[in-house]
mmCIF file with all atom_site columns, C-alpha atoms in Angstrom:
data_model
loop_
_atom_site.group_PDB
_atom_site.id
_atom_site.type_symbol
_atom_site.label_atom_id
_atom_site.label_alt_id
_atom_site.label_comp_id
_atom_site.label_asym_id
_atom_site.label_entity_id
_atom_site.label_seq_id
_atom_site.pdbx_PDB_ins_code
_atom_site.Cartn_x
_atom_site.Cartn_y
_atom_site.Cartn_z
_atom_site.occupancy
_atom_site.B_iso_or_equiv
_atom_site.pdbx_formal_charge
_atom_site.auth_seq_id
_atom_site.auth_comp_id
_atom_site.auth_asym_id
_atom_site.auth_atom_id
_atom_site.pdbx_PDB_model_num
ATOM 1   C CA . MET W 1 1   ? 39.341 67.310 -26.965 1.00 97.00 ? 29  MET W CA 1
ATOM 2   C CA . ARG W 1 2   ? 35.885 68.848 -27.199 1.00 97.00 ? 30  ARG W CA 1
ATOM 3   C CA . ILE W 1 3   ? 32.833 68.938 -24.957 1.00 98.00 ? 31  ILE W CA 1
ATOM 4   C CA . ARG W 1 4   ? 29.276 68.744 -26.191 1.00 98.00 ? 32  ARG W CA 1
ATOM 5   C CA . PRO W 1 5   ? 25.846 67.941 -24.759 1.00 98.00 ? 33  PRO W CA 1
ATOM 6   C CA . TYR W 1 6   ? 25.219 64.297 -23.877 1.00 98.00 ? 34  TYR W CA 1
ATOM 7   C CA . ILE W 1 7   ? 23.120 62.492 -26.504 1.00 98.00 ? 35  ILE W CA 1
ATOM 8   C CA . PRO W 1 8   ? 21.420 59.482 -24.849 1.00 97.00 ? 36  PRO W CA 1
ATOM 9   C CA . ASP W 1 9   ? 21.004 57.256 -27.908 1.00 96.00 ? 37  ASP W CA 1
ATOM 10  C CA . ARG W 1 10  ? 24.543 57.958 -29.051 1.00 97.00 ? 38  ARG W CA 1
ATOM 11  C CA . ASP W 1 11  ? 26.557 58.118 -25.812 1.00 98.00 ? 39  ASP W CA 1
ATOM 12  C CA . TYR W 1 12  ? 25.008 55.841 -23.180 1.00 98.00 ? 40  TYR W CA 1
ATOM 13  C CA . GLU W 1 13  ? 26.472 52.609 -24.510 1.00 96.00 ? 41  GLU W CA 1
ATOM 14  C CA . SER W 1 14  ? 30.045 53.895 -24.215 1.00 95.00 ? 42  SER W CA 1
ATOM 15  C CA . ILE W 1 15  ? 29.578 55.458 -20.780 1.00 96.00 ? 43  ILE W CA 1
ATOM 16  C CA . SER W 1 16  ? 27.854 52.391 -19.355 1.00 95.00 ? 44  SER W CA 1
ATOM 17  C CA . LYS W 1 17  ? 31.020 50.322 -19.902 1.00 95.00 ? 45  LYS W CA 1
ATOM 18  C CA . TRP W 1 18  ? 33.364 52.584 -17.919 1.00 96.00 ? 46  TRP W CA 1
ATOM 19  C CA . ILE W 1 19  ? 32.326 51.499 -14.426 1.00 93.00 ? 47  ILE W CA 1
ATOM 20  C CA . THR W 1 20  ? 32.857 47.809 -13.974 1.00 89.00 ? 48  THR W CA 1
ATOM 21  C CA . ASP W 1 21  ? 32.685 47.337 -10.201 1.00 95.00 ? 49  ASP W CA 1
ATOM 22  C CA . GLU W 1 22  ? 30.475 48.437 -7.300  1.00 96.00 ? 50  GLU W CA 1
ATOM 23  C CA . ARG W 1 23  ? 33.143 50.466 -5.492  1.00 96.00 ? 51  ARG W CA 1
ATOM 24  C CA . ALA W 1 24  ? 33.947 52.586 -8.572  1.00 95.00 ? 52  ALA W CA 1
ATOM 25  C CA . HIS W 1 25  ? 30.207 53.027 -9.092  1.00 97.00 ? 53  HIS W CA 1
ATOM 26  C CA . ALA W 1 26  ? 29.770 54.265 -5.510  1.00 97.00 ? 54  ALA W CA 1
ATOM 27  C CA . PHE W 1 27  ? 32.717 56.651 -5.917  1.00 97.00 ? 55  PHE W CA 1
ATOM 28  C CA . TRP W 1 28  ? 31.093 58.048 -9.056  1.00 97.00 ? 56  TRP W CA 1
ATOM 29  C CA . CYS W 1 29  ? 27.455 58.476 -8.007  1.00 97.00 ? 57  CYS W CA 1
ATOM 30  C CA . ALA W 1 30  ? 27.294 57.857 -4.235  1.00 96.00 ? 58  ALA W CA 1
ATOM 31  C CA . ASN W 1 31  ? 24.836 55.057 -5.057  1.00 95.00 ? 59  ASN W CA 1
ATOM 32  C CA . LEU W 1 32  ? 22.236 57.550 -6.274  1.00 96.00 ? 60  LEU W CA 1
ATOM 33  C CA . LEU W 1 33  ? 21.902 55.212 -9.256  1.00 96.00 ? 61  LEU W CA 1
ATOM 34  C CA . PRO W 1 34  ? 21.544 51.421 -9.199  1.00 96.00 ? 62  PRO W CA 1
ATOM 35  C CA . TYR W 1 35  ? 24.463 49.120 -9.913  1.00 96.00 ? 63  TYR W CA 1
ATOM 36  C CA . PRO W 1 36  ? 24.725 47.840 -12.533 1.00 95.00 ? 64  PRO W CA 1
ATOM 37  C CA . LEU W 1 37  ? 23.612 50.988 -14.308 1.00 95.00 ? 65  LEU W CA 1
ATOM 38  C CA . THR W 1 38  ? 20.594 50.778 -16.601 1.00 96.00 ? 66  THR W CA 1
ATOM 39  C CA . PRO W 1 39  ? 19.707 53.248 -19.359 1.00 97.00 ? 67  PRO W CA 1
ATOM 40  C CA . GLU W 1 40  ? 16.269 53.859 -17.845 1.00 98.00 ? 68  GLU W CA 1
ATOM 41  C CA . ALA W 1 41  ? 17.616 54.671 -14.372 1.00 97.00 ? 69  ALA W CA 1
ATOM 42  C CA . PHE W 1 42  ? 20.392 56.843 -15.794 1.00 98.00 ? 70  PHE W CA 1
ATOM 43  C CA . HIS W 1 43  ? 18.154 58.858 -18.095 1.00 98.00 ? 71  HIS W CA 1
ATOM 44  C CA . ASP W 1 44  ? 15.416 59.226 -15.480 1.00 98.00 ? 72  ASP W CA 1
ATOM 45  C CA . PHE W 1 45  ? 18.049 60.514 -13.066 1.00 97.00 ? 73  PHE W CA 1
ATOM 46  C CA . LEU W 1 46  ? 19.429 63.007 -15.602 1.00 98.00 ? 74  LEU W CA 1
ATOM 47  C CA . LYS W 1 47  ? 15.908 64.239 -16.296 1.00 97.00 ? 75  LYS W CA 1
ATOM 48  C CA . LYS W 1 48  ? 15.243 64.702 -12.566 1.00 96.00 ? 76  LYS W CA 1
ATOM 49  C CA . ASP W 1 49  ? 18.582 66.510 -12.136 1.00 95.00 ? 77  ASP W CA 1
ATOM 50  C CA . SER W 1 50  ? 17.685 68.886 -14.953 1.00 96.00 ? 78  SER W CA 1
ATOM 51  C CA . MET W 1 51  ? 14.289 69.623 -13.422 1.00 96.00 ? 79  MET W CA 1
ATOM 52  C CA . ASP W 1 52  ? 15.446 69.931 -9.792  1.00 94.00 ? 80  ASP W CA 1
ATOM 53  C CA . TRP W 1 53  ? 18.848 71.580 -10.243 1.00 91.00 ? 81  TRP W CA 1
ATOM 54  C CA . THR W 1 54  ? 18.888 72.762 -13.884 1.00 93.00 ? 82  THR W CA 1
ATOM 55  C CA . GLY W 1 55  ? 21.716 70.293 -14.430 1.00 94.00 ? 83  GLY W CA 1
ATOM 56  C CA . SER W 1 56  ? 22.853 69.435 -17.918 1.00 98.00 ? 84  SER W CA 1
ATOM 57  C CA . ALA W 1 57  ? 24.870 66.412 -18.995 1.00 98.00 ? 85  ALA W CA 1
ATOM 58  C CA . TYR W 1 58  ? 27.954 66.715 -21.198 1.00 98.00 ? 86  TYR W CA 1
ATOM 59  C CA . VAL W 1 59  ? 30.490 64.426 -22.785 1.00 98.00 ? 87  VAL W CA 1
ATOM 60  C CA . ALA W 1 60  ? 34.098 64.999 -23.684 1.00 98.00 ? 88  ALA W CA 1
ATOM 61  C CA . THR W 1 61  ? 35.171 63.607 -27.013 1.00 98.00 ? 89  THR W CA 1
ATOM 62  C CA . GLU W 1 62  ? 38.414 63.146 -28.815 1.00 97.00 ? 90  GLU W CA 1
ATOM 63  C CA . ASP W 1 63  ? 38.713 65.053 -32.077 1.00 94.00 ? 91  ASP W CA 1
ATOM 64  C CA . ASP W 1 64  ? 37.394 62.000 -33.951 1.00 95.00 ? 92  ASP W CA 1
ATOM 65  C CA . GLY W 1 65  ? 34.161 62.090 -31.907 1.00 95.00 ? 93  GLY W CA 1
ATOM 66  C CA . CYS W 1 66  ? 34.980 59.127 -29.640 1.00 96.00 ? 94  CYS W CA 1
ATOM 67  C CA . VAL W 1 67  ? 33.408 59.726 -26.210 1.00 98.00 ? 95  VAL W CA 1
ATOM 68  C CA . ILE W 1 68  ? 36.028 59.658 -23.443 1.00 98.00 ? 96  ILE W CA 1
ATOM 69  C CA . GLY W 1 69  ? 34.443 61.564 -20.554 1.00 98.00 ? 97  GLY W CA 1
ATOM 70  C CA . PHE W 1 70  ? 31.167 62.561 -18.914 1.00 98.00 ? 98  PHE W CA 1
ATOM 71  C CA . PHE W 1 71  ? 30.015 65.153 -16.380 1.00 98.00 ? 99  PHE W CA 1
ATOM 72  C CA . CYS W 1 72  ? 26.974 67.115 -15.301 1.00 98.00 ? 100 CYS W CA 1
ATOM 73  C CA . TYR W 1 73  ? 27.017 70.837 -14.672 1.00 98.00 ? 101 TYR W CA 1
ATOM 74  C CA . SER W 1 74  ? 24.595 73.339 -13.211 1.00 97.00 ? 102 SER W CA 1
ATOM 75  C CA . VAL W 1 75  ? 24.880 76.920 -12.014 1.00 96.00 ? 103 VAL W CA 1
ATOM 76  C CA . ASN W 1 76  ? 22.979 78.480 -9.129  1.00 95.00 ? 104 ASN W CA 1
ATOM 77  C CA . ALA W 1 77  ? 21.913 81.941 -10.243 1.00 91.00 ? 105 ALA W CA 1
ATOM 78  C CA . GLU W 1 78  ? 21.414 83.096 -6.636  1.00 94.00 ? 106 GLU W CA 1
ATOM 79  C CA . ASP W 1 79  ? 25.051 82.720 -5.587  1.00 95.00 ? 107 ASP W CA 1
ATOM 80  C CA . ASN W 1 80  ? 26.603 82.474 -9.067  1.00 96.00 ? 108 ASN W CA 1
ATOM 81  C CA . MET W 1 81  ? 28.206 79.147 -8.099  1.00 97.00 ? 109 MET W CA 1
ATOM 82  C CA . GLY W 1 82  ? 28.624 76.384 -10.655 1.00 98.00 ? 110 GLY W CA 1
ATOM 83  C CA . PHE W 1 83  ? 28.495 72.733 -9.647  1.00 98.00 ? 111 PHE W CA 1
ATOM 84  C CA . LEU W 1 84  ? 30.217 69.823 -11.405 1.00 98.00 ? 112 LEU W CA 1
ATOM 85  C CA . LYS W 1 85  ? 29.066 66.303 -10.606 1.00 98.00 ? 113 LYS W CA 1
ATOM 86  C CA . PHE W 1 86  ? 29.052 62.734 -11.910 1.00 98.00 ? 114 PHE W CA 1
ATOM 87  C CA . ILE W 1 87  ? 32.489 63.258 -13.400 1.00 98.00 ? 115 ILE W CA 1
ATOM 88  C CA . MET W 1 88  ? 33.793 60.172 -15.153 1.00 97.00 ? 116 MET W CA 1
ATOM 89  C CA . VAL W 1 89  ? 36.496 59.304 -17.676 1.00 97.00 ? 117 VAL W CA 1
ATOM 90  C CA . ASP W 1 90  ? 36.714 56.176 -19.811 1.00 97.00 ? 118 ASP W CA 1
ATOM 91  C CA . SER W 1 91  ? 38.490 53.598 -17.627 1.00 91.00 ? 119 SER W CA 1
ATOM 92  C CA . ALA W 1 92  ? 40.960 52.887 -20.454 1.00 93.00 ? 120 ALA W CA 1
ATOM 93  C CA . LYS W 1 93  ? 41.928 56.587 -20.534 1.00 93.00 ? 121 LYS W CA 1
ATOM 94  C CA . ARG W 1 94  ? 42.391 57.232 -16.796 1.00 90.00 ? 122 ARG W CA 1
ATOM 95  C CA . GLY W 1 95  ? 45.761 58.418 -15.558 1.00 90.00 ? 123 GLY W CA 1
ATOM 96  C CA . LYS W 1 96  ? 46.677 59.937 -18.942 1.00 94.00 ? 124 LYS W CA 1
ATOM 97  C CA . GLY W 1 97  ? 45.593 63.556 -18.456 1.00 94.00 ? 125 GLY W CA 1
ATOM 98  C CA . TYR W 1 98  ? 42.152 63.236 -20.067 1.00 97.00 ? 126 TYR W CA 1
ATOM 99  C CA . GLY W 1 99  ? 40.332 64.074 -16.829 1.00 97.00 ? 127 GLY W CA 1
ATOM 100 C CA . LYS W 1 100 ? 42.344 67.250 -16.306 1.00 98.00 ? 128 LYS W CA 1
ATOM 101 C CA . GLU W 1 101 ? 41.790 68.357 -19.876 1.00 98.00 ? 129 GLU W CA 1
ATOM 102 C CA . MET W 1 102 ? 38.053 67.664 -19.650 1.00 98.00 ? 130 MET W CA 1
ATOM 103 C CA . LEU W 1 103 ? 37.807 69.602 -16.387 1.00 98.00 ? 131 LEU W CA 1
ATOM 104 C CA . ARG W 1 104 ? 39.672 72.551 -17.871 1.00 98.00 ? 132 ARG W CA 1
ATOM 105 C CA . LEU W 1 105 ? 37.182 72.655 -20.748 1.00 98.00 ? 133 LEU W CA 1
ATOM 106 C CA . ALA W 1 106 ? 34.266 72.331 -18.320 1.00 98.00 ? 134 ALA W CA 1
ATOM 107 C CA . LEU W 1 107 ? 35.666 75.202 -16.240 1.00 98.00 ? 135 LEU W CA 1
ATOM 108 C CA . ARG W 1 108 ? 36.158 77.363 -19.309 1.00 97.00 ? 136 ARG W CA 1
ATOM 109 C CA . TYR W 1 109 ? 32.492 76.736 -20.147 1.00 98.00 ? 137 TYR W CA 1
ATOM 110 C CA . ALA W 1 110 ? 31.444 77.466 -16.544 1.00 98.00 ? 138 ALA W CA 1
ATOM 111 C CA . PHE W 1 111 ? 33.366 80.729 -16.273 1.00 97.00 ? 139 PHE W CA 1
ATOM 112 C CA . GLN W 1 112 ? 33.133 82.100 -19.813 1.00 96.00 ? 140 GLN W CA 1
ATOM 113 C CA . ILE W 1 113 ? 29.725 80.895 -20.979 1.00 96.00 ? 141 ILE W CA 1
ATOM 114 C CA . THR W 1 114 ? 27.615 80.581 -17.808 1.00 96.00 ? 142 THR W CA 1
ATOM 115 C CA . GLY W 1 115 ? 29.435 83.382 -15.996 1.00 96.00 ? 143 GLY W CA 1
ATOM 116 C CA . ALA W 1 116 ? 29.941 81.455 -12.767 1.00 97.00 ? 144 ALA W CA 1
ATOM 117 C CA . GLY W 1 117 ? 32.248 83.182 -10.291 1.00 97.00 ? 145 GLY W CA 1
ATOM 118 C CA . ALA W 1 118 ? 33.305 79.849 -8.781  1.00 98.00 ? 146 ALA W CA 1
ATOM 119 C CA . VAL W 1 119 ? 32.685 76.144 -9.359  1.00 98.00 ? 147 VAL W CA 1
ATOM 120 C CA . GLN W 1 120 ? 32.398 73.454 -6.721  1.00 98.00 ? 148 GLN W CA 1
ATOM 121 C CA . LEU W 1 121 ? 32.320 69.672 -6.686  1.00 98.00 ? 149 LEU W CA 1
ATOM 122 C CA . ASN W 1 122 ? 32.181 66.902 -4.115  1.00 98.00 ? 150 ASN W CA 1
ATOM 123 C CA . VAL W 1 123 ? 34.548 63.974 -3.969  1.00 98.00 ? 151 VAL W CA 1
ATOM 124 C CA . PHE W 1 124 ? 35.149 61.132 -1.565  1.00 98.00 ? 152 PHE W CA 1
ATOM 125 C CA . PRO W 1 125 ? 38.744 61.598 -0.321  1.00 96.00 ? 153 PRO W CA 1
ATOM 126 C CA . GLU W 1 126 ? 39.034 57.807 -0.450  1.00 96.00 ? 154 GLU W CA 1
ATOM 127 C CA . ASN W 1 127 ? 38.911 58.213 -4.239  1.00 96.00 ? 155 ASN W CA 1
ATOM 128 C CA . LEU W 1 128 ? 42.527 59.379 -4.249  1.00 97.00 ? 156 LEU W CA 1
ATOM 129 C CA . SER W 1 129 ? 43.053 59.554 -8.007  1.00 95.00 ? 157 SER W CA 1
ATOM 130 C CA . ALA W 1 130 ? 39.964 61.722 -8.544  1.00 96.00 ? 158 ALA W CA 1
ATOM 131 C CA . LYS W 1 131 ? 40.857 64.061 -5.681  1.00 98.00 ? 159 LYS W CA 1
ATOM 132 C CA . ARG W 1 132 ? 44.414 64.433 -6.995  1.00 97.00 ? 160 ARG W CA 1
ATOM 133 C CA . CYS W 1 133 ? 43.080 65.209 -10.470 1.00 97.00 ? 161 CYS W CA 1
ATOM 134 C CA . TYR W 1 134 ? 40.847 67.963 -9.090  1.00 98.00 ? 162 TYR W CA 1
ATOM 135 C CA . GLU W 1 135 ? 43.729 69.427 -7.091  1.00 98.00 ? 163 GLU W CA 1
ATOM 136 C CA . LYS W 1 136 ? 45.962 69.470 -10.182 1.00 97.00 ? 164 LYS W CA 1
ATOM 137 C CA . VAL W 1 137 ? 43.328 71.505 -12.014 1.00 98.00 ? 165 VAL W CA 1
ATOM 138 C CA . GLY W 1 138 ? 43.231 73.995 -9.123  1.00 98.00 ? 166 GLY W CA 1
ATOM 139 C CA . PHE W 1 139 ? 40.341 72.918 -6.907  1.00 98.00 ? 167 PHE W CA 1
ATOM 140 C CA . VAL W 1 140 ? 40.960 73.383 -3.173  1.00 98.00 ? 168 VAL W CA 1
ATOM 141 C CA . GLU W 1 141 ? 39.222 71.832 -0.193  1.00 98.00 ? 169 GLU W CA 1
ATOM 142 C CA . ARG W 1 142 ? 36.466 73.975 1.252   1.00 97.00 ? 170 ARG W CA 1
ATOM 143 C CA . ALA W 1 143 ? 34.841 71.583 3.717   1.00 97.00 ? 171 ALA W CA 1
ATOM 144 C CA . VAL W 1 144 ? 34.990 67.930 4.712   1.00 97.00 ? 172 VAL W CA 1
ATOM 145 C CA . ALA W 1 145 ? 32.028 66.059 6.164   1.00 97.00 ? 173 ALA W CA 1
ATOM 146 C CA . ARG W 1 146 ? 33.402 63.070 8.060   1.00 97.00 ? 174 ARG W CA 1
ATOM 147 C CA . ASN W 1 147 ? 31.637 59.708 7.778   1.00 96.00 ? 175 ASN W CA 1
ATOM 148 C CA . ALA W 1 148 ? 29.115 61.116 5.300   1.00 96.00 ? 176 ALA W CA 1
ATOM 149 C CA . PHE W 1 149 ? 28.632 57.942 3.259   1.00 97.00 ? 177 PHE W CA 1
ATOM 150 C CA . ALA W 1 150 ? 28.531 54.258 4.091   1.00 96.00 ? 178 ALA W CA 1
ATOM 151 C CA . TYR W 1 151 ? 29.836 51.805 1.532   1.00 96.00 ? 179 TYR W CA 1
ATOM 152 C CA . LYS W 1 152 ? 29.580 48.188 2.693   1.00 95.00 ? 180 LYS W CA 1
ATOM 153 C CA . ASP W 1 153 ? 31.719 48.087 5.862   1.00 96.00 ? 181 ASP W CA 1
ATOM 154 C CA . GLU W 1 154 ? 33.486 51.389 5.108   1.00 96.00 ? 182 GLU W CA 1
ATOM 155 C CA . SER W 1 155 ? 32.658 54.954 6.081   1.00 97.00 ? 183 SER W CA 1
ATOM 156 C CA . TRP W 1 156 ? 33.712 57.613 3.594   1.00 98.00 ? 184 TRP W CA 1
ATOM 157 C CA . SER W 1 157 ? 34.029 61.345 4.086   1.00 97.00 ? 185 SER W CA 1
ATOM 158 C CA . ARG W 1 158 ? 32.697 63.864 1.582   1.00 98.00 ? 186 ARG W CA 1
ATOM 159 C CA . CYS W 1 159 ? 35.051 66.633 0.542   1.00 98.00 ? 187 CYS W CA 1
ATOM 160 C CA . ASN W 1 160 ? 33.649 69.788 -1.037  1.00 98.00 ? 188 ASN W CA 1
ATOM 161 C CA . MET W 1 161 ? 36.192 71.455 -3.316  1.00 98.00 ? 189 MET W CA 1
ATOM 162 C CA . VAL W 1 162 ? 36.007 74.813 -5.044  1.00 98.00 ? 190 VAL W CA 1
ATOM 163 C CA . ILE W 1 163 ? 37.848 76.806 -7.689  1.00 98.00 ? 191 ILE W CA 1
ATOM 164 C CA . SER W 1 164 ? 37.288 80.498 -8.317  1.00 97.00 ? 192 SER W CA 1
ATOM 165 C CA . GLN W 1 165 ? 37.591 82.315 -11.578 1.00 90.00 ? 193 GLN W CA 1
ATOM 166 C CA . GLU W 1 166 ? 40.777 84.306 -11.765 1.00 76.00 ? 194 GLU W CA 1
ATOM 167 C CA . PRO W 1 167 ? 40.059 88.041 -12.179 1.00 64.00 ? 195 PRO W CA 1
#
Protein backbone atom coordinates (compact mmCIF):
# COMPACT_ATOMS: atom_id res chain seq x y z
CA MET A 1 0.00 0.00 0.00
CA ARG A 2 1.08 3.56 -0.74
CA ILE A 3 -0.29 7.00 0.06
CA ARG A 4 -0.20 9.93 -2.31
CA PRO A 5 -1.96 13.27 -2.72
CA TYR A 6 -5.59 13.12 -3.84
CA ILE A 7 -6.01 13.91 -7.55
CA PRO A 8 -9.60 15.12 -8.13
CA ASP A 9 -9.99 14.12 -11.79
CA ARG A 10 -8.45 10.73 -11.15
CA ASP A 11 -9.75 9.74 -7.70
CA TYR A 12 -13.20 11.25 -7.11
CA GLU A 13 -15.14 8.69 -9.12
CA SER A 14 -13.82 5.79 -7.03
CA ILE A 15 -14.28 7.53 -3.68
CA SER A 16 -17.80 8.69 -4.49
CA LYS A 17 -18.97 5.06 -4.73
CA TRP A 18 -17.80 3.99 -1.26
CA ILE A 19 -20.61 5.58 0.76
CA THR A 20 -23.94 4.22 -0.33
CA ASP A 21 -26.28 5.23 2.50
CA GLU A 22 -27.04 8.33 4.59
CA ARG A 23 -25.95 6.86 7.93
CA ALA A 24 -22.49 5.87 6.63
CA HIS A 25 -22.23 9.33 5.06
CA ALA A 26 -23.04 10.99 8.40
CA PHE A 27 -20.49 8.78 10.18
CA TRP A 28 -17.86 9.85 7.65
CA CYS A 29 -18.40 13.61 7.40
CA ALA A 30 -20.86 14.58 10.17
CA ASN A 31 -23.09 15.90 7.37
CA LEU A 32 -20.61 18.66 6.55
CA LEU A 33 -21.13 17.58 2.94
CA PRO A 34 -24.44 16.92 1.17
CA TYR A 35 -25.74 13.42 0.60
CA PRO A 36 -25.48 12.16 -2.03
CA LEU A 37 -22.00 13.56 -2.48
CA THR A 38 -21.32 15.72 -5.53
CA PRO A 39 -17.90 16.48 -7.01
CA GLU A 40 -18.50 20.23 -6.72
CA ALA A 41 -19.43 20.09 -3.03
CA PHE A 42 -16.56 17.72 -2.24
CA HIS A 43 -13.90 19.74 -4.03
CA ASP A 44 -15.20 23.05 -2.69
CA PHE A 45 -15.05 21.58 0.80
CA LEU A 46 -11.49 20.30 0.32
CA LYS A 47 -10.44 23.71 -0.95
CA LYS A 48 -12.01 25.42 2.08
CA ASP A 49 -10.34 22.91 4.43
CA SER A 50 -6.97 23.64 2.85
CA MET A 51 -7.46 27.39 3.23
CA ASP A 52 -8.93 27.34 6.76
CA TRP A 53 -6.94 24.50 8.33
CA THR A 54 -4.08 23.83 5.89
CA GLY A 55 -5.62 20.41 5.34
CA SER A 56 -4.47 18.22 2.50
CA ALA A 57 -6.30 15.27 0.99
CA TYR A 58 -4.60 11.91 0.41
CA VAL A 59 -5.50 8.54 -1.01
CA ALA A 60 -4.18 5.11 -0.20
CA THR A 61 -3.57 2.88 -3.17
CA GLU A 62 -2.72 -0.72 -3.71
CA ASP A 63 0.60 -1.34 -5.43
CA ASP A 64 -1.19 -1.41 -8.80
CA GLY A 65 -2.48 2.15 -8.23
CA CYS A 66 -6.09 1.19 -7.40
CA VAL A 67 -7.48 3.70 -4.87
CA ILE A 68 -8.67 1.96 -1.70
CA GLY A 69 -8.67 4.69 0.96
CA PHE A 70 -8.99 8.42 1.59
CA PHE A 71 -8.18 10.83 4.41
CA CYS A 72 -7.36 14.46 5.09
CA TYR A 73 -4.49 15.57 7.28
CA SER A 74 -3.34 18.86 8.73
CA VAL A 75 -0.86 19.85 11.41
CA ASN A 76 -1.18 22.78 13.80
CA ALA A 77 2.23 24.40 14.04
CA GLU A 78 1.34 26.10 17.34
CA ASP A 79 0.86 22.90 19.33
CA ASN A 80 2.57 20.49 16.92
CA MET A 81 -0.60 18.37 16.80
CA GLY A 82 -1.62 16.59 13.62
CA PHE A 83 -5.27 16.00 12.78
CA LEU A 84 -6.69 13.17 10.65
CA LYS A 85 -10.22 13.52 9.33
CA PHE A 86 -12.61 12.25 6.66
CA ILE A 87 -11.06 8.81 6.90
CA MET A 88 -12.67 6.32 4.55
CA VAL A 89 -11.86 2.93 3.05
CA ASP A 90 -13.43 1.34 -0.02
CA SER A 91 -16.56 -0.42 1.26
CA ALA A 92 -15.48 -3.64 -0.50
CA LYS A 93 -12.17 -3.58 1.43
CA ARG A 94 -13.47 -2.87 4.95
CA GLY A 95 -12.74 -5.36 7.70
CA LYS A 96 -9.63 -6.69 5.92
CA GLY A 97 -6.89 -4.60 7.54
CA TYR A 98 -6.70 -1.90 4.85
CA GLY A 99 -7.82 0.85 7.24
CA LYS A 100 -5.16 -0.04 9.80
CA GLU A 101 -2.46 -0.16 7.16
CA MET A 102 -3.55 3.19 5.71
CA LEU A 103 -3.57 4.77 9.16
CA ARG A 104 -0.10 3.44 9.92
CA LEU A 105 1.19 5.03 6.72
CA ALA A 106 -0.62 8.29 7.53
CA LEU A 107 0.92 8.28 11.01
CA ARG A 108 4.38 7.60 9.63
CA TYR A 109 3.90 10.63 7.36
CA ALA A 110 2.58 12.73 10.27
CA PHE A 111 5.43 11.88 12.63
CA GLN A 112 8.38 11.54 10.25
CA ILE A 113 7.59 14.08 7.54
CA THR A 114 5.50 16.78 9.25
CA GLY A 115 7.16 16.30 12.64
CA ALA A 116 3.92 16.16 14.61
CA GLY A 117 4.38 15.12 18.24
CA ALA A 118 0.87 13.64 18.37
CA VAL A 119 -2.07 13.09 16.02
CA GLN A 120 -5.74 13.32 16.89
CA LEU A 121 -9.00 12.40 15.21
CA ASN A 122 -12.69 12.46 16.04
CA VAL A 123 -15.03 9.53 15.69
CA PHE A 124 -18.62 8.84 16.62
CA PRO A 125 -18.48 5.95 19.13
CA GLU A 126 -21.63 4.64 17.44
CA ASN A 127 -19.37 3.88 14.46
CA LEU A 128 -18.00 0.83 16.26
CA SER A 129 -15.89 -0.59 13.44
CA ALA A 130 -14.08 2.71 12.86
CA LYS A 131 -13.44 3.25 16.57
CA ARG A 132 -12.09 -0.30 16.93
CA CYS A 133 -9.80 0.25 13.95
CA TYR A 134 -8.37 3.41 15.51
CA GLU A 135 -7.84 1.64 18.83
CA LYS A 136 -6.00 -1.23 17.11
CA VAL A 137 -3.60 1.28 15.57
CA GLY A 138 -2.95 2.78 19.02
CA PHE A 139 -5.29 5.76 19.33
CA VAL A 140 -6.73 6.27 22.82
CA GLU A 141 -9.75 8.25 23.96
CA ARG A 142 -8.93 11.75 25.12
CA ALA A 143 -12.40 13.26 25.50
CA VAL A 144 -16.01 12.42 24.74
CA ALA A 145 -18.65 15.05 24.05
CA ARG A 146 -22.03 13.47 24.76
CA ASN A 147 -24.94 14.15 22.41
CA ALA A 148 -22.74 16.22 20.10
CA PHE A 149 -24.46 15.30 16.84
CA ALA A 150 -28.05 14.63 15.84
CA TYR A 151 -28.71 12.10 13.11
CA LYS A 152 -32.42 11.68 12.37
CA ASP A 153 -33.90 10.49 15.69
CA GLU A 154 -30.51 9.53 17.17
CA SER A 155 -28.04 11.50 19.26
CA TRP A 156 -24.40 10.58 18.78
CA SER A 157 -21.42 11.40 20.95
CA ARG A 158 -18.13 12.66 19.55
CA CYS A 159 -14.99 10.93 20.76
CA ASN A 160 -11.64 12.66 20.37
CA MET A 161 -8.79 10.15 20.15
CA VAL A 162 -5.06 10.77 20.16
CA ILE A 163 -1.83 8.90 19.53
CA SER A 164 1.59 10.24 20.46
CA GLN A 165 4.84 9.59 18.70
CA GLU A 166 6.96 7.11 20.57
CA PRO A 167 10.29 8.66 21.63
